[in-house]
CSV table of C-alpha atoms in Angstrom, one decimal:
chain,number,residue,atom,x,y,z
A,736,UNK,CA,13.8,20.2,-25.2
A,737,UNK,CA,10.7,18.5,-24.0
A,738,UNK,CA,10.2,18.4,-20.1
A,739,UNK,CA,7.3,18.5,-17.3
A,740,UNK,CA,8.0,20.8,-14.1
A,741,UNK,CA,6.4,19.7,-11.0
A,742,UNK,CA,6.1,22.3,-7.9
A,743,UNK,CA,9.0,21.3,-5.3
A,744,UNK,CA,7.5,19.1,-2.5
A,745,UNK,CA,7.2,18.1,0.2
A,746,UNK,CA,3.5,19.4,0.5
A,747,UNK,CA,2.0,19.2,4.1
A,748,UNK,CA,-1.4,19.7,4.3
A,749,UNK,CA,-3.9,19.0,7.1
A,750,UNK,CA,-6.9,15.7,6.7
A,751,UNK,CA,-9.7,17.8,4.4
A,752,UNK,CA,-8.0,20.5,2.6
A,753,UNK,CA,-7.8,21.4,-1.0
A,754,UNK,CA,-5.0,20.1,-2.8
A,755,UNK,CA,-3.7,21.5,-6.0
A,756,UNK,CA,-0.2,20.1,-7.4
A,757,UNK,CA,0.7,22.1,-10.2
A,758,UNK,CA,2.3,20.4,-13.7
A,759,UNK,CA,3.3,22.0,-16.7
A,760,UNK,CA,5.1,21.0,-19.6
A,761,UNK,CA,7.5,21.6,-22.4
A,762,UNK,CA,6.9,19.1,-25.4
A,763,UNK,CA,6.4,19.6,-29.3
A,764,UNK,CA,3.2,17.7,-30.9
A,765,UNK,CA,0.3,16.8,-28.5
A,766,UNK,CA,1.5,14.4,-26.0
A,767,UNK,CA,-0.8,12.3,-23.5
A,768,UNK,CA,-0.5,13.5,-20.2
A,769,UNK,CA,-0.4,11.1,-16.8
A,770,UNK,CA,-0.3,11.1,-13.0
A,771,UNK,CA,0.9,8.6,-11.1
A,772,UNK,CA,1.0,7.6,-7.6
A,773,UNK,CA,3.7,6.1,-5.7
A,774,UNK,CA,2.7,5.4,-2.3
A,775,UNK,CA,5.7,4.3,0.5
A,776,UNK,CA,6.5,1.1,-0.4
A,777,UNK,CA,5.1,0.2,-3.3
A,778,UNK,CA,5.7,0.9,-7.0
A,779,UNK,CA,3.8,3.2,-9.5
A,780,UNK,CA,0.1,3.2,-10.0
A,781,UNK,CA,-2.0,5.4,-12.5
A,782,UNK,CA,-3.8,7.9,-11.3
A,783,UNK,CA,-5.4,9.6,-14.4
A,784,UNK,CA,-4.6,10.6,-17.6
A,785,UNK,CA,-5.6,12.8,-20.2
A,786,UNK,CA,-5.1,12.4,-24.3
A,787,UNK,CA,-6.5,15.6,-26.0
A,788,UNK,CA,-6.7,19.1,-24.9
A,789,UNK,CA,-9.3,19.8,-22.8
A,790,UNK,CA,-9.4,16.2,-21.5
A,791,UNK,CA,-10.3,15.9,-17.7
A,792,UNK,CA,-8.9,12.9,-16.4
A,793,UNK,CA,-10.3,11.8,-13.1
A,794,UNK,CA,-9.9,8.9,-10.5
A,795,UNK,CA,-10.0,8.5,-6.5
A,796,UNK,CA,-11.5,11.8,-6.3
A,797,UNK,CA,-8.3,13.5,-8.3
A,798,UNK,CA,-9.1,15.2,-11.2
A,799,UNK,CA,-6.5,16.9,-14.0
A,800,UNK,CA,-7.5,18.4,-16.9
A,801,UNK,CA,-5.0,19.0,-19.7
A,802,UNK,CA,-4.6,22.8,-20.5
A,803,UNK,CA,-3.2,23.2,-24.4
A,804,UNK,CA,-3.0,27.0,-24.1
A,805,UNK,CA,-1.3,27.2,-20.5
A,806,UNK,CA,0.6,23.7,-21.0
A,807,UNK,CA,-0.5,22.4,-18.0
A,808,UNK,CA,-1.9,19.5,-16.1
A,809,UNK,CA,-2.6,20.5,-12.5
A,810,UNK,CA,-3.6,18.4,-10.2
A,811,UNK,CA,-6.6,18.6,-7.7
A,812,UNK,CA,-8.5,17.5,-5.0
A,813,UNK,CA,-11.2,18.3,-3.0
A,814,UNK,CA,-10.7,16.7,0.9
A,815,UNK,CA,-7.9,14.7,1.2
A,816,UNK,CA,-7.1,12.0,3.3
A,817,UNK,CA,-4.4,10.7,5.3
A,818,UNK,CA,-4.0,7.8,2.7
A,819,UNK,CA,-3.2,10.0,0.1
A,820,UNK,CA,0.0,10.7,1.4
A,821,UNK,CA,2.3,9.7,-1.4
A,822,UNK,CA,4.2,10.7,-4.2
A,823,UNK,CA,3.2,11.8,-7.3
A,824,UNK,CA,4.6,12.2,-10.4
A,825,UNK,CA,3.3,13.6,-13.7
A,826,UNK,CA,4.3,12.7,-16.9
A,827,UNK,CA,4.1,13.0,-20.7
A,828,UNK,CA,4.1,10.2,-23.8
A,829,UNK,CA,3.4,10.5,-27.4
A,830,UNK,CA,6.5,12.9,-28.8
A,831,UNK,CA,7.6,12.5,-32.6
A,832,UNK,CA,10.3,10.1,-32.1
A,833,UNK,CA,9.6,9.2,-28.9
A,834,UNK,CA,7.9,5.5,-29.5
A,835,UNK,CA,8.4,4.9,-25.6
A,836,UNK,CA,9.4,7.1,-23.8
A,837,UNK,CA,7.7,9.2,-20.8
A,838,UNK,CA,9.2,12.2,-19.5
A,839,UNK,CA,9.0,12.5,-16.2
A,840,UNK,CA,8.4,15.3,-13.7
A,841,UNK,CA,10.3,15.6,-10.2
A,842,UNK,CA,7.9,14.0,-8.3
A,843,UNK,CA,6.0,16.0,-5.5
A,844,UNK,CA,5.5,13.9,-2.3
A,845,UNK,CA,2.2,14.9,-0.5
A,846,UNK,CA,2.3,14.4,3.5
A,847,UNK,CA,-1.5,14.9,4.9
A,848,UNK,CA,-1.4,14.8,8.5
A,849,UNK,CA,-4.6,13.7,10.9
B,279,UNK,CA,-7.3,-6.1,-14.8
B,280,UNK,CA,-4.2,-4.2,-14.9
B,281,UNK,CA,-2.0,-6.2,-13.0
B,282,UNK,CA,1.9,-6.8,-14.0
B,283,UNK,CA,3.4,-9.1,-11.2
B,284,UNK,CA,7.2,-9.2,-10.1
B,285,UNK,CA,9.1,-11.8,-8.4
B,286,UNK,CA,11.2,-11.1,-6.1
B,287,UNK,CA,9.7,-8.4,-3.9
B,288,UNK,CA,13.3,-7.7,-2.5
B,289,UNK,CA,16.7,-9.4,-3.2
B,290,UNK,CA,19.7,-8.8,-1.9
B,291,UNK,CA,22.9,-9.9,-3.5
B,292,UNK,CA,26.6,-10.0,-3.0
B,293,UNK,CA,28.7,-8.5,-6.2
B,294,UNK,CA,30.2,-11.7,-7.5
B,295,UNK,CA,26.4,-13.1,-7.6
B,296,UNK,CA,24.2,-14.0,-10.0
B,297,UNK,CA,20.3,-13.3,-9.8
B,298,UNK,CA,17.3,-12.8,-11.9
B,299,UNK,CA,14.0,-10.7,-11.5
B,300,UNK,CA,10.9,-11.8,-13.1
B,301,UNK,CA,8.2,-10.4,-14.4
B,302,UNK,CA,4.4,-11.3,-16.0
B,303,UNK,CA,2.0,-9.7,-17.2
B,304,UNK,CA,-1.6,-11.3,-18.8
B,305,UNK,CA,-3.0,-8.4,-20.3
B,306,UNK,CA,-2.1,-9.5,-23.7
B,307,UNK,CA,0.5,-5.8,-23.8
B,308,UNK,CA,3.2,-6.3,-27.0
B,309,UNK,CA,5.5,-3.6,-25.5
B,310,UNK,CA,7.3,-4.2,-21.5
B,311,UNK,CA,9.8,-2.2,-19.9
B,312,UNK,CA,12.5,-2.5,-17.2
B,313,UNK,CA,12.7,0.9,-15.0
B,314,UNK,CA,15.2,1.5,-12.4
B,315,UNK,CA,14.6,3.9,-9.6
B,316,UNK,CA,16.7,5.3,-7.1
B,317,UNK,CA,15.2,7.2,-3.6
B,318,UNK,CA,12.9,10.1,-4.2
B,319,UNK,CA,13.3,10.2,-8.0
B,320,UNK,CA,11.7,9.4,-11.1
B,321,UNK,CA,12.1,6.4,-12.9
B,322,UNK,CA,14.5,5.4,-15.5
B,323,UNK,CA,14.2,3.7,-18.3
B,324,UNK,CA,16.5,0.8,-19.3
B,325,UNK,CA,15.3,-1.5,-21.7
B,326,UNK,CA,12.4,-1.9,-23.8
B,327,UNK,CA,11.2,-4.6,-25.9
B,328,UNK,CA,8.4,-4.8,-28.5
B,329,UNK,CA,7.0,-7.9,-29.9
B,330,UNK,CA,9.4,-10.1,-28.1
B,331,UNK,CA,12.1,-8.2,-29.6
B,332,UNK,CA,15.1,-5.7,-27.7
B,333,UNK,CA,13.9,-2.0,-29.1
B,334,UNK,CA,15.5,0.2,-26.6
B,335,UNK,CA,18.9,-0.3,-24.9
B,336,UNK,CA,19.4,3.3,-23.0
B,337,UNK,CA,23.4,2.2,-22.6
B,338,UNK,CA,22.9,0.2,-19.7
B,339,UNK,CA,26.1,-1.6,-18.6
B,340,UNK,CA,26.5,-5.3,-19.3
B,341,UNK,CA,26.0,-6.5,-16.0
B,342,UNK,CA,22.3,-6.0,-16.7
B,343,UNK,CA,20.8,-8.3,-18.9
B,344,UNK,CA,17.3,-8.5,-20.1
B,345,UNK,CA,15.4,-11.5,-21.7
B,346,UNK,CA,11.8,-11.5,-22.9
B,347,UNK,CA,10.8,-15.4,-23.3
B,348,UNK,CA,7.6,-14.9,-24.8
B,349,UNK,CA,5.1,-12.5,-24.7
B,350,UNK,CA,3.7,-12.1,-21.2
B,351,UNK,CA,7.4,-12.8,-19.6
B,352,UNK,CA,10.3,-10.6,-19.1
B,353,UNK,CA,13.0,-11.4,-17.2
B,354,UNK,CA,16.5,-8.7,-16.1
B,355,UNK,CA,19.3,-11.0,-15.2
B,356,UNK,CA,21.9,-9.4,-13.1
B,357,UNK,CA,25.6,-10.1,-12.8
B,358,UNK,CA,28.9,-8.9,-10.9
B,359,UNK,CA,26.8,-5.7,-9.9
B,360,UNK,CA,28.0,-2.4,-7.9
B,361,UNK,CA,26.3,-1.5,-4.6
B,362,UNK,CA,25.6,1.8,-6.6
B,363,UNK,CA,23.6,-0.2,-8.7
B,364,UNK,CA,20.9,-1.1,-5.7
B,365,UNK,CA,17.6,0.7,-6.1
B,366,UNK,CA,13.8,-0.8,-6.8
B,367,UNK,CA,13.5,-2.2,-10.5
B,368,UNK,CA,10.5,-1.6,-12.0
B,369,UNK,CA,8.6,-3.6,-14.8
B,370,UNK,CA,6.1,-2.6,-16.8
B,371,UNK,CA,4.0,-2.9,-20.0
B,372,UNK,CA,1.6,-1.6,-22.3
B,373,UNK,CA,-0.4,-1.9,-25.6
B,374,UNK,CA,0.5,-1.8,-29.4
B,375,UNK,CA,3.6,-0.9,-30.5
B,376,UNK,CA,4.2,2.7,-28.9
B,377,UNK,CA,2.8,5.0,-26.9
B,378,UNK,CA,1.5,7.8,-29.2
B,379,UNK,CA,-2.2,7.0,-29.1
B,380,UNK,CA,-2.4,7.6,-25.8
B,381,UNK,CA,-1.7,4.3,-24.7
B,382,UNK,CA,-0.7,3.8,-21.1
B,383,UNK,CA,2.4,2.0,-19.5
B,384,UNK,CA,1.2,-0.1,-16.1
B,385,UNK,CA,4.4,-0.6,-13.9
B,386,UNK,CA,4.2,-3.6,-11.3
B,387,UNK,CA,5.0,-3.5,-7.5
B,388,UNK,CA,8.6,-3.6,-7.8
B,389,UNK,CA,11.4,-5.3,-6.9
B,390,UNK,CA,14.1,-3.9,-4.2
B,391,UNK,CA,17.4,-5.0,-5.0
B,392,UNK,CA,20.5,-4.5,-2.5
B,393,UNK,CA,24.0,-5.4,-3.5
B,394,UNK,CA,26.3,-5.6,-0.4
């Protein structure tokens, strides 16, 4: 069936590293593809999103870009920052029969330490 | 402006109670959603409605109710819940009738429900 696989968190990282979150997915047609952010606290924000493949979505200094021929949707970032400590979730829309439904990955929460 | 707004931030409730959480959103979205989301997971969806009218029921129990006034309001009544049941209820909406164009569902800020 149709899913998203996140890479099992937490991820630690130190203030200015690289960080790549890897999502792929599982789905028939040619779903949108989405990143949210959920930081403590608080409820679910979009991050970025990407419609077509080939798409780079981008925001905050995130980027994605959606990967037809590897089904994937990885997440990166050049220097993070303490604020980015969250979690993040991606997730696909659009499936034949699916009118309103996202499938969600796991969630991967992201702890960036000073 | 992406902004859906929920009232209340938190609530707790005992299990013969009766509450409500409210929900707006002015961006003119046909479709809005109630999510409900335990610790450390992904959402789930409950309800949906679409032009004002009750499209998805994912066999929620009957101690959650949802009503959808008009357009830009959607209310989840709640009644003789389980402590089980507490977790942070999301709303949220989005354009047109579905979401395969690529269209985009904006969730709110949440609100934290306890039942003691």
């Amino acid at each position: 069936g149709d899913s998203v696989t996140q890479m099992e968190g937490p991820v630690t990282l130190s203030e200015e590293a690289f960080l790549t979150i890897n999502c792929t997915y599982t789905a028939t047609g040619y779903p949108s593809l989405f990143w949210y952010v959920q930081y403590p606290g608080e409820g679910l924000q979009l991050l970025l999103k990407a419609t077509k493949a080939d798409d780079k979505g981008s925001n905050k200094g995130f980027e994605a870009t959606y990967r037809k021929e590897t089904t994937s949707f990885h997440l990166e970032k050049g220097s993070v920052q303490v604020s980015d400590s969250a979690v993040y979730f991606c997730a696909l829309s659009g499936l034949p029969g699916s009118n309103y439904q996202l499938i969600w990955g796991a969630g991967t929460k992201l702890i960036i330490k000073p | 402006d992406t902004e859906v707004t929920q009232t209340p931030k938190h609530l707790v409730m005992g299990m013969t109670n009766k509450k409500s959480l409210k929900c707006e959103q002015h961006m003119g979205h046909r479709a809005m959603y109630w999510y409900k989301q335990k610790a450390k997971k992904p959402p789930e969806l409950m309800f949906v409605y679409s032009y004002e009218k009750l499209s998805i029921n994912e066999s929620v129990p009957s101690r959650f109710s949802p009503e959808c006034p008009n357009s830009s309001l959607l209310n989840l009544h709640l009644h003789a819940l389980q402590p089980e049941d507490s977790a942070l209820y999301l709303c949220a909406s989005s354009q047109g009738d579905s979401l395969s164009s690529g269209n985009t569902i904006y969730f709110g800020e949440g609100s934290w429900l306890t039942v003691v």
